PDB file of C-alpha atoms in Angstrom:
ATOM      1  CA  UNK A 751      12.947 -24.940 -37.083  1.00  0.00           C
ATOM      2  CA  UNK A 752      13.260 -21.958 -35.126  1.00  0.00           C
ATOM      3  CA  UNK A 753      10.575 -20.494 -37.232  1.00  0.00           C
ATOM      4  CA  UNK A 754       8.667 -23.173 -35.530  1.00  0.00           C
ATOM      5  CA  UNK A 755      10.273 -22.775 -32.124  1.00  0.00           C
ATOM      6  CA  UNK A 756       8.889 -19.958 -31.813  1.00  0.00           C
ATOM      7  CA  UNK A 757       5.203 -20.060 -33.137  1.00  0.00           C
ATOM      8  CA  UNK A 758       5.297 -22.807 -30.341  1.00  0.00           C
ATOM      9  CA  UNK A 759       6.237 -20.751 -27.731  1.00  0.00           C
ATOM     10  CA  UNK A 760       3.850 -18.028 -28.705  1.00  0.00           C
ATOM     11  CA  UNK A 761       1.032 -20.575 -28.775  1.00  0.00           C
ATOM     12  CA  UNK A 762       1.532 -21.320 -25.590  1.00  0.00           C
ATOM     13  CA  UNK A 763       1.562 -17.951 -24.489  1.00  0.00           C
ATOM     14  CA  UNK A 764      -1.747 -17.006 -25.755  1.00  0.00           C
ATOM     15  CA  UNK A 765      -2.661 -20.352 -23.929  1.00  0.00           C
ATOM     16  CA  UNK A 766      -1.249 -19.221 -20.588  1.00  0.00           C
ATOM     17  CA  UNK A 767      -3.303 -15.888 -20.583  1.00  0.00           C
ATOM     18  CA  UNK A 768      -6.378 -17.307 -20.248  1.00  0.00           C
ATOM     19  CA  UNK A 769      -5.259 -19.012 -16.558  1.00  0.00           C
ATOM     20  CA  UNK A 770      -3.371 -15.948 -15.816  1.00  0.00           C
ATOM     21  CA  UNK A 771      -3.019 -15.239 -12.315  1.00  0.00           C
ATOM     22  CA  UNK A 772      -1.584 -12.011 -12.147  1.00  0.00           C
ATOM     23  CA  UNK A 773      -0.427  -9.329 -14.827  1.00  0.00           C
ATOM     24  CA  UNK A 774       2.724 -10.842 -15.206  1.00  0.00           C
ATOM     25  CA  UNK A 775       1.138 -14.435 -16.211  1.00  0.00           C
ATOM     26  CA  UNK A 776       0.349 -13.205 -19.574  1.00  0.00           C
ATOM     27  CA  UNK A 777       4.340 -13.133 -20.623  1.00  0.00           C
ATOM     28  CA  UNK A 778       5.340 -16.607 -18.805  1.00  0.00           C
ATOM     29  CA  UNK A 779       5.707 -19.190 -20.843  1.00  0.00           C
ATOM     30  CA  UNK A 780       7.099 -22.887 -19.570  1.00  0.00           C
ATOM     31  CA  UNK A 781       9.722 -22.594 -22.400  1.00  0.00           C
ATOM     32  CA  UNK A 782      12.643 -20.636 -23.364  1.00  0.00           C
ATOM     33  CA  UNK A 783      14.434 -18.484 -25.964  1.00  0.00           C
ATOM     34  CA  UNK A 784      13.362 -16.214 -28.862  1.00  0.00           C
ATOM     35  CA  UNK A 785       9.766 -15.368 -29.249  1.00  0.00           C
ATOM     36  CA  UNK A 786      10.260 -12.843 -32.109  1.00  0.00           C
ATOM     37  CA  UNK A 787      13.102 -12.673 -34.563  1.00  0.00           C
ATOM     38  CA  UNK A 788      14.155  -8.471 -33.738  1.00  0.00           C
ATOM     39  CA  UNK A 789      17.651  -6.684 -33.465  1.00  0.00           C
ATOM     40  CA  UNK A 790      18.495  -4.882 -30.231  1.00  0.00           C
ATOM     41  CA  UNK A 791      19.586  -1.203 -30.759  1.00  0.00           C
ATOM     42  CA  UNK A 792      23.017  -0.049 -30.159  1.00  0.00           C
ATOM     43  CA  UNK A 793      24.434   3.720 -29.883  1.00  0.00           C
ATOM     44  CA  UNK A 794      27.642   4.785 -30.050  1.00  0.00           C
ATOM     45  CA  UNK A 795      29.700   3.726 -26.752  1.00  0.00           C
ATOM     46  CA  UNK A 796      31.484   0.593 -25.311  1.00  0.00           C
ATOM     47  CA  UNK A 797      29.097  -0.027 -23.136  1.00  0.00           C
ATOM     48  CA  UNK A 798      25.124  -0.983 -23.898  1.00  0.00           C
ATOM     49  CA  UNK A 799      22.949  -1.649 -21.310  1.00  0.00           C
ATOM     50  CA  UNK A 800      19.449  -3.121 -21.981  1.00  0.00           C
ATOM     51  CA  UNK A 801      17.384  -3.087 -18.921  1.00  0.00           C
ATOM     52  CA  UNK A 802      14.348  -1.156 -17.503  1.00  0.00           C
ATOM     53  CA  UNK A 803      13.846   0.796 -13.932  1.00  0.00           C
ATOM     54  CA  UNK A 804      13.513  -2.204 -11.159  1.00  0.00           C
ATOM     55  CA  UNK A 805      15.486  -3.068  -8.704  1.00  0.00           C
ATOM     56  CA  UNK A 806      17.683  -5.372 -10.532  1.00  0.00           C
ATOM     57  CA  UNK A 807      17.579  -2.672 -13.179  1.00  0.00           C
ATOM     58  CA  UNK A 808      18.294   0.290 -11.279  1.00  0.00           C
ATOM     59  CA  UNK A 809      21.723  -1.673  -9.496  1.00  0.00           C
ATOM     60  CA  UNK A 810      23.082  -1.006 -12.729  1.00  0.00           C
ATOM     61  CA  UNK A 811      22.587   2.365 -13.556  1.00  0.00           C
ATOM     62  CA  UNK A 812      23.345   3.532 -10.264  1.00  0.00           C
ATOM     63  CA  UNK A 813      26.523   1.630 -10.659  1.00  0.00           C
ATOM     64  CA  UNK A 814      27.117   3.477 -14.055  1.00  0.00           C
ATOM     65  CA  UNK A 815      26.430   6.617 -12.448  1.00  0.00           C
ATOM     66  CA  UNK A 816      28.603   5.941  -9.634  1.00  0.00           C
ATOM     67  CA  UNK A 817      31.547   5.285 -12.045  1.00  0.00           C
ATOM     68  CA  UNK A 818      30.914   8.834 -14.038  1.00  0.00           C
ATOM     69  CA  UNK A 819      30.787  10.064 -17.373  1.00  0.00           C
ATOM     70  CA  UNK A 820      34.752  10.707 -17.114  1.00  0.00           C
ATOM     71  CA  UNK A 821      35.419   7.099 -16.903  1.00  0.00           C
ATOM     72  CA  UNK A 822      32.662   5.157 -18.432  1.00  0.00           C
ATOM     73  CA  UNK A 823      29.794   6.543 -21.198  1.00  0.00           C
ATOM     74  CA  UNK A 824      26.881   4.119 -22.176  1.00  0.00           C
ATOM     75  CA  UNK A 825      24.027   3.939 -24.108  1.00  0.00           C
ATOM     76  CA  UNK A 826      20.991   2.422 -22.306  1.00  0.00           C
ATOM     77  CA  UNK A 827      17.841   1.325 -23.769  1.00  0.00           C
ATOM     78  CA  UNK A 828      14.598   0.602 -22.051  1.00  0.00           C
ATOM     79  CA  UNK A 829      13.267  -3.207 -22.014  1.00  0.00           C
ATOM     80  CA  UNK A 830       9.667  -3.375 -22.073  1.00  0.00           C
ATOM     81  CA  UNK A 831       9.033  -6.860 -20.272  1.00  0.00           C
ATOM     82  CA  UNK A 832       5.174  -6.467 -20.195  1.00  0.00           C
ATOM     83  CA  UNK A 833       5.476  -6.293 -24.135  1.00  0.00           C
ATOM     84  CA  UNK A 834       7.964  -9.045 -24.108  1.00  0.00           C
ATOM     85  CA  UNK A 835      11.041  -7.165 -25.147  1.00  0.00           C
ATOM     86  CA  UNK A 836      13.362  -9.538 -23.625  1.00  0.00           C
ATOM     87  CA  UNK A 837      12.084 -12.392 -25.556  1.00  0.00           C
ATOM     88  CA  UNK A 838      13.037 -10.740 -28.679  1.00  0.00           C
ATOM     89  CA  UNK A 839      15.962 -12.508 -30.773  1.00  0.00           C
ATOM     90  CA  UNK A 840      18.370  -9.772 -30.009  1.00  0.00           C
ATOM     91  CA  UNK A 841      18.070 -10.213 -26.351  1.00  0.00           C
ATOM     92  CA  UNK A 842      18.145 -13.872 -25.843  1.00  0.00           C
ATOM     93  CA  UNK A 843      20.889 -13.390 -28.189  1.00  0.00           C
ATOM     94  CA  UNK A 844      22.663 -11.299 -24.728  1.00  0.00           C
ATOM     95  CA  UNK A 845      20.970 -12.804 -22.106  1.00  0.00           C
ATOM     96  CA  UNK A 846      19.400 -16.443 -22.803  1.00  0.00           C
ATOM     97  CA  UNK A 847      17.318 -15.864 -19.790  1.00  0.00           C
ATOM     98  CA  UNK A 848      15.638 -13.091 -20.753  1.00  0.00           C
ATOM     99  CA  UNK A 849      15.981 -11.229 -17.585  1.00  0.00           C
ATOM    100  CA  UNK A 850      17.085  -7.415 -17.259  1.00  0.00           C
ATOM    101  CA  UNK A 851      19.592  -6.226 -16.964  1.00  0.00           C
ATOM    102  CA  UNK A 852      21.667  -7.257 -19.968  1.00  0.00           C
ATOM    103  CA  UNK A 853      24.446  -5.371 -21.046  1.00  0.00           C
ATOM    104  CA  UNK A 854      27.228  -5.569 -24.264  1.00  0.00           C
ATOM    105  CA  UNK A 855      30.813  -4.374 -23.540  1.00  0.00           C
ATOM    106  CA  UNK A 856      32.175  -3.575 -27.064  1.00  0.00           C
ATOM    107  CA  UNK A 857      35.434  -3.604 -25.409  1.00  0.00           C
ATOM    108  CA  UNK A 858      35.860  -5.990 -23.060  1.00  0.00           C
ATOM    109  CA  UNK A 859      38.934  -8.187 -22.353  1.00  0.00           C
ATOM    110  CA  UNK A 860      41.515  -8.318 -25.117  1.00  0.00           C
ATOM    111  CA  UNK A 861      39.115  -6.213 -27.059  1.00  0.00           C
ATOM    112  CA  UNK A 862      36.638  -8.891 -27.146  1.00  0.00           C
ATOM    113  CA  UNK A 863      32.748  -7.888 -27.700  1.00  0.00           C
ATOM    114  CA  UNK A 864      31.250  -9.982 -24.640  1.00  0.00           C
ATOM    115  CA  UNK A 865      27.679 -10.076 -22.924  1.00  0.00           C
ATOM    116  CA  UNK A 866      27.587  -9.584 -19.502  1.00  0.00           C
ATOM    117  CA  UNK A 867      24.310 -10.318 -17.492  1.00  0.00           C
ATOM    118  CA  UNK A 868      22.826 -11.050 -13.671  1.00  0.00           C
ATOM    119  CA  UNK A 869      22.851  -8.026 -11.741  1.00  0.00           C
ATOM    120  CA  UNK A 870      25.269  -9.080  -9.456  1.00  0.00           C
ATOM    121  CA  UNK A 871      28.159 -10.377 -12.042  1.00  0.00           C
ATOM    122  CA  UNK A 872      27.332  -6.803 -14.348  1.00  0.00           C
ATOM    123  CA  UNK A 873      27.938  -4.674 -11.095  1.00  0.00           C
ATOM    124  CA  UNK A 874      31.635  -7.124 -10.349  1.00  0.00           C
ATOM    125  CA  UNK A 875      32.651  -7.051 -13.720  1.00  0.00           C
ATOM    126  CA  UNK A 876      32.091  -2.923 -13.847  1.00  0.00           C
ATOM    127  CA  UNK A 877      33.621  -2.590 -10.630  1.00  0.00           C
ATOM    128  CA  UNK A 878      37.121  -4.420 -11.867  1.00  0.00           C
ATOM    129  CA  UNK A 879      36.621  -3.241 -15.436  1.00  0.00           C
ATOM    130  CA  UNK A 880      37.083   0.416 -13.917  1.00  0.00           C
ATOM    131  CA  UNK A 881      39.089  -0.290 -10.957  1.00  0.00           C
ATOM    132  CA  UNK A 882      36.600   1.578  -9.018  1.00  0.00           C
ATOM    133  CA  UNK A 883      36.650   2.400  -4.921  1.00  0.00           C
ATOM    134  CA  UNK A 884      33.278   0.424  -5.133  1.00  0.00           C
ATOM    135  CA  UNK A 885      35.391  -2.891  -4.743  1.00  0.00           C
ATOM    136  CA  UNK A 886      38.359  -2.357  -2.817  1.00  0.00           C
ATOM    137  CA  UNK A 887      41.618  -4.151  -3.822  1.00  0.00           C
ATOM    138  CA  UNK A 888      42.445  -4.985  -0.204  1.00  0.00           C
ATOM    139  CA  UNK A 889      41.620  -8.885   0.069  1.00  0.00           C
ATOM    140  CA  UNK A 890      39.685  -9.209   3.115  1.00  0.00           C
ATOM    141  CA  UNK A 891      37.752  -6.010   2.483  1.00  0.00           C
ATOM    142  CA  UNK A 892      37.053  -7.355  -1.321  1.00  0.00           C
ATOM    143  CA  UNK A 893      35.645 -10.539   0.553  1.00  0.00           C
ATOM    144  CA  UNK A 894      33.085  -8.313   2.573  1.00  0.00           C
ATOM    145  CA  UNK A 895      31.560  -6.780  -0.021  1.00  0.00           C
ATOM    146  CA  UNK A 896      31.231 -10.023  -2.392  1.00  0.00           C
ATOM    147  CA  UNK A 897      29.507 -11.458   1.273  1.00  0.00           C
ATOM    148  CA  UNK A 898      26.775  -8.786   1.186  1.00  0.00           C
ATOM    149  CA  UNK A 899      26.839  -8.438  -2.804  1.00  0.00           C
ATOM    150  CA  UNK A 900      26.258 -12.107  -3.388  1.00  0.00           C
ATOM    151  CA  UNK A 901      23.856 -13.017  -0.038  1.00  0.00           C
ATOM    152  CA  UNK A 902      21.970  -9.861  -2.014  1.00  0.00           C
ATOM    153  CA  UNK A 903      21.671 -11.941  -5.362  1.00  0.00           C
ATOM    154  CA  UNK A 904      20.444 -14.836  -3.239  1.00  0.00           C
ATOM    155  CA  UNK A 905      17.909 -13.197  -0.508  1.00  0.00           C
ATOM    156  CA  UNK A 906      16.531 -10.961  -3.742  1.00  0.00           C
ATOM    157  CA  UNK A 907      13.759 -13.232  -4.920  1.00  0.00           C
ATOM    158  CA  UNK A 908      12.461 -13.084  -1.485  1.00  0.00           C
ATOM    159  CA  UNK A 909      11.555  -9.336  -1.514  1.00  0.00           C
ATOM    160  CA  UNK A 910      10.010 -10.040  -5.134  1.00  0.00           C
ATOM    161  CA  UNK A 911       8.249 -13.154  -4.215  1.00  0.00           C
ATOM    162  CA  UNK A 912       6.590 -10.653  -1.080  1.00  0.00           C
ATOM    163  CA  UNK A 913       5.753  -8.206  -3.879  1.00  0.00           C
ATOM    164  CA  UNK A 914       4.678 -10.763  -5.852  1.00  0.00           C
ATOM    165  CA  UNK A 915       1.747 -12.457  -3.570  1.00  0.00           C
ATOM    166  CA  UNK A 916       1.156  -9.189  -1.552  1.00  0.00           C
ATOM    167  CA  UNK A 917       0.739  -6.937  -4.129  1.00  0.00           C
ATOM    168  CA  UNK A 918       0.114  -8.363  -7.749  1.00  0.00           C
ATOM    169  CA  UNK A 919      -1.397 -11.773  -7.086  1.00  0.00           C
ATOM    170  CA  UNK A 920      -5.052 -11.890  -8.201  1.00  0.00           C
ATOM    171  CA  UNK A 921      -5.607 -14.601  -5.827  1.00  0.00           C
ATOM    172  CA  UNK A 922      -4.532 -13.306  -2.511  1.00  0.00           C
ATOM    173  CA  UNK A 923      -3.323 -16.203  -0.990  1.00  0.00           C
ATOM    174  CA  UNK A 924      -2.339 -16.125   2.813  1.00  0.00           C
ATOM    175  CA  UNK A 925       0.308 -18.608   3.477  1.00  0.00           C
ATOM    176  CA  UNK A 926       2.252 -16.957   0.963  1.00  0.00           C
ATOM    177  CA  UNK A 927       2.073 -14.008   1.584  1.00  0.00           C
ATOM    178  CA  UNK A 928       3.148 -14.502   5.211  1.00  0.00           C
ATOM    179  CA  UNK A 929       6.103 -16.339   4.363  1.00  0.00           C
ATOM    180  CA  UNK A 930       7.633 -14.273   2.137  1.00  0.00           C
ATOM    181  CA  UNK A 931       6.322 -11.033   4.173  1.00  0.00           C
ATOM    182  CA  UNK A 932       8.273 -12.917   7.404  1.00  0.00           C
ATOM    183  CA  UNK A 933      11.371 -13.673   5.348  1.00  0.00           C
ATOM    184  CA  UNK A 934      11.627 -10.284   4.080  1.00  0.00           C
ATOM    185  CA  UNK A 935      11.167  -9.172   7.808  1.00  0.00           C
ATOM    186  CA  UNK A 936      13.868 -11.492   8.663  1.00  0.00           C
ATOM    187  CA  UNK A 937      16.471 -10.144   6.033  1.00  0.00           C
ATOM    188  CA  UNK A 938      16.196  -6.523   6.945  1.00  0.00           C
ATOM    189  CA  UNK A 939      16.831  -7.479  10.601  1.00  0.00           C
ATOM    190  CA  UNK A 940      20.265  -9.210   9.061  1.00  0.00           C
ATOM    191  CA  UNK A 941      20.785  -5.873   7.625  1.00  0.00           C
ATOM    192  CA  UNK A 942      19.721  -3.885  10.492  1.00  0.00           C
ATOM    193  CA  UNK A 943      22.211  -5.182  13.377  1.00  0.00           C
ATOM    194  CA  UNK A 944      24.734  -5.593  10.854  1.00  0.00           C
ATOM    195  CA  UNK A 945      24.415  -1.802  10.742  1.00  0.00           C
ATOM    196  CA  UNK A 946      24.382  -1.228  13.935  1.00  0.00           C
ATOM    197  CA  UNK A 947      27.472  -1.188  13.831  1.00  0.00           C
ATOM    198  CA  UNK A 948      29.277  -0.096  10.642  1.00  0.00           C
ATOM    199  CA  UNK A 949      27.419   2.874   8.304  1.00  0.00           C
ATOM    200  CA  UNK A 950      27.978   0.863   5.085  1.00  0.00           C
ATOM    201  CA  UNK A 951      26.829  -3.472   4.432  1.00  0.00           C
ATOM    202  CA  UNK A 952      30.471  -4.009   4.249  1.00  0.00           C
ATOM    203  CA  UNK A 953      32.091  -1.851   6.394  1.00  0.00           C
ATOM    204  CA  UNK A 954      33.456   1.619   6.415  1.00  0.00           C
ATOM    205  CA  UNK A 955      32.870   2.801   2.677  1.00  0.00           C
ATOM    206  CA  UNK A 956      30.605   2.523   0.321  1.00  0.00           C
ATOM    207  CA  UNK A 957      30.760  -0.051  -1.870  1.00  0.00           C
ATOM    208  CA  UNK A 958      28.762  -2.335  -4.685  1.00  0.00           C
ATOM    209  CA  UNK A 959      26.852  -4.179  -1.912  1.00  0.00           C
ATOM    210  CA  UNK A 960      25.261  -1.239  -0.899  1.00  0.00           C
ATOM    211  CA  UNK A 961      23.827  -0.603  -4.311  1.00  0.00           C
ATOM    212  CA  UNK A 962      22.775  -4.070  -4.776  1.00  0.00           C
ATOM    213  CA  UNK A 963      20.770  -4.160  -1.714  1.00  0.00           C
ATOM    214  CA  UNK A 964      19.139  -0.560  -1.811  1.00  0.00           C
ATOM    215  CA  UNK A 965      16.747  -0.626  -4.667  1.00  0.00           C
ATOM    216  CA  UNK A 966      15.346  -3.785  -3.307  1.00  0.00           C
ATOM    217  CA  UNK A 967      14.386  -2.336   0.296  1.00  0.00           C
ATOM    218  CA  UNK A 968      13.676   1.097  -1.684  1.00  0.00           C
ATOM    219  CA  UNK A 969      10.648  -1.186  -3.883  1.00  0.00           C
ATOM    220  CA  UNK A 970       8.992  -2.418  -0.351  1.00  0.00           C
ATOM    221  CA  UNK A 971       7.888   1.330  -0.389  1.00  0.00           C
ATOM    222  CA  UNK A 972       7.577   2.626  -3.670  1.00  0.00           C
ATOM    223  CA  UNK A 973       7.377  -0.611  -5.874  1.00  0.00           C
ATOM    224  CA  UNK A 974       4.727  -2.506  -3.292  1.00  0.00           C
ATOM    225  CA  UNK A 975       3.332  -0.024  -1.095  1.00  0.00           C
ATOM    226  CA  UNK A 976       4.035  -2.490   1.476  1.00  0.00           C
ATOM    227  CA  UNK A 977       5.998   0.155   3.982  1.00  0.00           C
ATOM    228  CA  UNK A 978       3.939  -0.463   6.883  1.00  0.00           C
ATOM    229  CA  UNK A 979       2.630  -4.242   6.143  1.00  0.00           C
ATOM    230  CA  UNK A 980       6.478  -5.229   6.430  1.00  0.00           C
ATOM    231  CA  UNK A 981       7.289  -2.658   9.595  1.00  0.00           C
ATOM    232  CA  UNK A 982      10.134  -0.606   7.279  1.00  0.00           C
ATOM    233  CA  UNK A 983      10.562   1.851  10.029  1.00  0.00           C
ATOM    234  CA  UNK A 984      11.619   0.251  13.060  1.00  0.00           C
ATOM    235  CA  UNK A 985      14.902  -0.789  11.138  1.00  0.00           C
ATOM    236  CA  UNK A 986      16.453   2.349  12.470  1.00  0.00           C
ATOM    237  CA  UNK A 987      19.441   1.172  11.054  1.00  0.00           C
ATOM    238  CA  UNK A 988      19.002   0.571   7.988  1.00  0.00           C
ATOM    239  CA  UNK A 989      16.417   3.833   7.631  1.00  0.00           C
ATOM    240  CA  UNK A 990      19.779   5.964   8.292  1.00  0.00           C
ATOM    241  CA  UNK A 991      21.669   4.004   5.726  1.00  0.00           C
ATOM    242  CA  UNK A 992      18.518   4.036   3.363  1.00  0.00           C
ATOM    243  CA  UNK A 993      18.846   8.261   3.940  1.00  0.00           C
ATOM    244  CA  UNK A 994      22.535   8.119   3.174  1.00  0.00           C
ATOM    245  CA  UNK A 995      22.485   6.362  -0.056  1.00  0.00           C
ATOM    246  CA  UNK A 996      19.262   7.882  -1.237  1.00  0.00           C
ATOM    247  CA  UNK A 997      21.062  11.386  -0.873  1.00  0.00           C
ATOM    248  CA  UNK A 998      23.746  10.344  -3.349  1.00  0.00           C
ATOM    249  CA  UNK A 999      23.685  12.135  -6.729  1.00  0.00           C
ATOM    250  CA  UNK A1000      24.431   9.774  -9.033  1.00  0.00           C
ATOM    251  CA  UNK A1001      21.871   7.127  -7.130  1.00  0.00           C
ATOM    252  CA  UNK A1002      19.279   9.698  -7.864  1.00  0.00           C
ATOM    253  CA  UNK A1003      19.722   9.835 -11.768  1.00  0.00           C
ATOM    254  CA  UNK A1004      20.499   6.362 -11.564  1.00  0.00           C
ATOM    255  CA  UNK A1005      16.766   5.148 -10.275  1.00  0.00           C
ATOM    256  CA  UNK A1006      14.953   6.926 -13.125  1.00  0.00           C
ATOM    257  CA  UNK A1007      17.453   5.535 -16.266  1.00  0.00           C
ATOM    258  CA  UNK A1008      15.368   3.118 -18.367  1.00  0.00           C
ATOM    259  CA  UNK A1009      11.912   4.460 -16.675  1.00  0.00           C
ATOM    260  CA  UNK A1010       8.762   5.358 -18.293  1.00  0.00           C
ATOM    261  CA  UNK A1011       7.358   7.111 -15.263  1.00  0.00           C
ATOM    262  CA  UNK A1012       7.376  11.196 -15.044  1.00  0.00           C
ATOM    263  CA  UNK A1013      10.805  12.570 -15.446  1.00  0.00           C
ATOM    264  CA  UNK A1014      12.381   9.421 -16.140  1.00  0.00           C
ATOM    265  CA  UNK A1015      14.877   8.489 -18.957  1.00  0.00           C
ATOM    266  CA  UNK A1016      13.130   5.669 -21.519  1.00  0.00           C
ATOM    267  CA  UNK A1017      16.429   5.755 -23.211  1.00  0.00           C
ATOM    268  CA  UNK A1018      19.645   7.311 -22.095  1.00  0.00           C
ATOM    269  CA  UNK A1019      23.229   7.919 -24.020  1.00  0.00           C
ATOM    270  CA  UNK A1020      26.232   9.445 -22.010  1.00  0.00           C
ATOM    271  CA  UNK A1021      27.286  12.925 -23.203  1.00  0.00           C
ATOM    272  CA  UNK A1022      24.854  13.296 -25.838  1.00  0.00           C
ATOM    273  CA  UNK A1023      25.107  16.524 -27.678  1.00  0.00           C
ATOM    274  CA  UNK A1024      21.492  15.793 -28.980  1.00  0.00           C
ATOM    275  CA  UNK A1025      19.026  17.708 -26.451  1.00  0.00           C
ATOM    276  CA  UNK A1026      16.318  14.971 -26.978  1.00  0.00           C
ATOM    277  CA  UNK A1027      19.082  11.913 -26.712  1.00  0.00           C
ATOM    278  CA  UNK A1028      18.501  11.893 -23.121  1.00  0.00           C
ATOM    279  CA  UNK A1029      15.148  13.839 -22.554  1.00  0.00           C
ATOM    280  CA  UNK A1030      13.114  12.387 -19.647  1.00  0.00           C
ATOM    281  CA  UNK A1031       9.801  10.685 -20.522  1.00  0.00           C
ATOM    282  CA  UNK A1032       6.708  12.997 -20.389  1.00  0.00           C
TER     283      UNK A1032
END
């Protein structure tokens, strides 16, 4: 039967590209779960992360990153959704939405393997996992930061949706566009006069809702070439905070984890002591 489940779902995939309407129409499919029956990889640490370099993608490894080698080591492989990677057996078997990121904790609570996935729940559960600065233990500053985290996980889709219609629609279709270009307007002036008057989303420091929200506002420039369709620089605000977080280290390695493009990482593994382990993509 789930032989059969999915040569069903992969007839209706060849289906669906023909009445593609964008690039992305040839891997949608009305249905869900496994597509092909194929293992995931796994290297050598607690922690395996299966993702690829977009925003949702890049939340994580920054957040890995952030944490450093001395505290956490991972192995992270690259998803290739245009080839339908995340329909594979192996990564339904993580995430049964088939969504990056997806990630394996080989020790998680009580020792327990457990699959962790959404962007928003992997970046909480590494945060208390490691006990890190990123999510303070003080009560009302821990509620901040799950504010701007989790209004993050829900304003996301907006941004995409923008990217989506503006930039890899076939059909350019104007109502859409100019809702979702007007919504993503709207959001960054939340974010703007909210930093008007604190350097960070939820406060003073640093913290996970910054790197939830900054690869999303990052991709208005570099993922949709949409910088001065949506206006990006008269958010003087959140241009400075944009500066401060983009200057960070570990948010520069971070970005180009589980990235195909020039000098990125396909695949990367913490303190390999094989030179090509973690050699960036040519």
């Amino acid at each position: 039967r789930r032989e059969e489940k999915i040569s069903k779902d992969s007839d209706i995939l060849i289906e669906r590209r023909e009445h593609t309407m964008s690039k992305f129409g040839s891997i949608n499919a009305p249905t869900a779960g496994a597509r092909t029956e194929k293992a995931l990889p796994e290297g050598e640490h607690e922690i395996q992360l299966y993702s690829l370099a977009t925003p949702n993608g890049q939340k994580v490894t920054i957040m890995l990153e952030e944490l450093g080698e001395e505290v956490v080591k991972y192995d992270a492989y690259l998803i290739n959704i245009m080839q339908g990677d995340q329909f594979t057996s192996g990564f339904v078997g993580v995430n049964p939405n088939s969504k990056i990121p997806a990630m394996v904790d080989r020790a998680g609570p009580g020792g327990q393997r457990i699959n962790v996935w959404e962007s928003g729940n992997i970046l909480q559960y590494l945060a208390e996992k490691y006990k890190s600065e990123l999510l303070p233990s003080d009560p009302a500053r821990r509620v901040e930061v799950f504010n701007w985290l989790y209004f993050q996980v829900g304003a996301g889709p907006y941004f995409g949706q923008f990217g989506h219609f503006y930039k890899y629609a076939n059909e350019k279709i104007e109502y859409a566009i100019n809702r979702y270009k007007q919504e993503t307007q709207r959001l960054l002036d939340v974010l703007d006069q909210r930093l008007a008057t604190v350097p960070y989303l939820a406060g003073e420091e640093y913290s996970i809702a910054d790197i939830a929200w900054f690869p999303w506002v990052r991709c208005i420039d570099t993922g949709y070439n949409a910088r001065e369709e949506i206006g990006v620089d008269r958010y003087k605000n959140v241009a400075a905070w944009f500066d401060r977080i983009n200057s960070r280290p570990a948010v520069k390695k971070g970005l180009v984890i589980n990235s195909s493009a020039e000098g990125g990482f396909r695949e990367y593994h913490s303190g390999s002591s094989s030179p090509s382990a973690a050699a960036p993509s040519e």
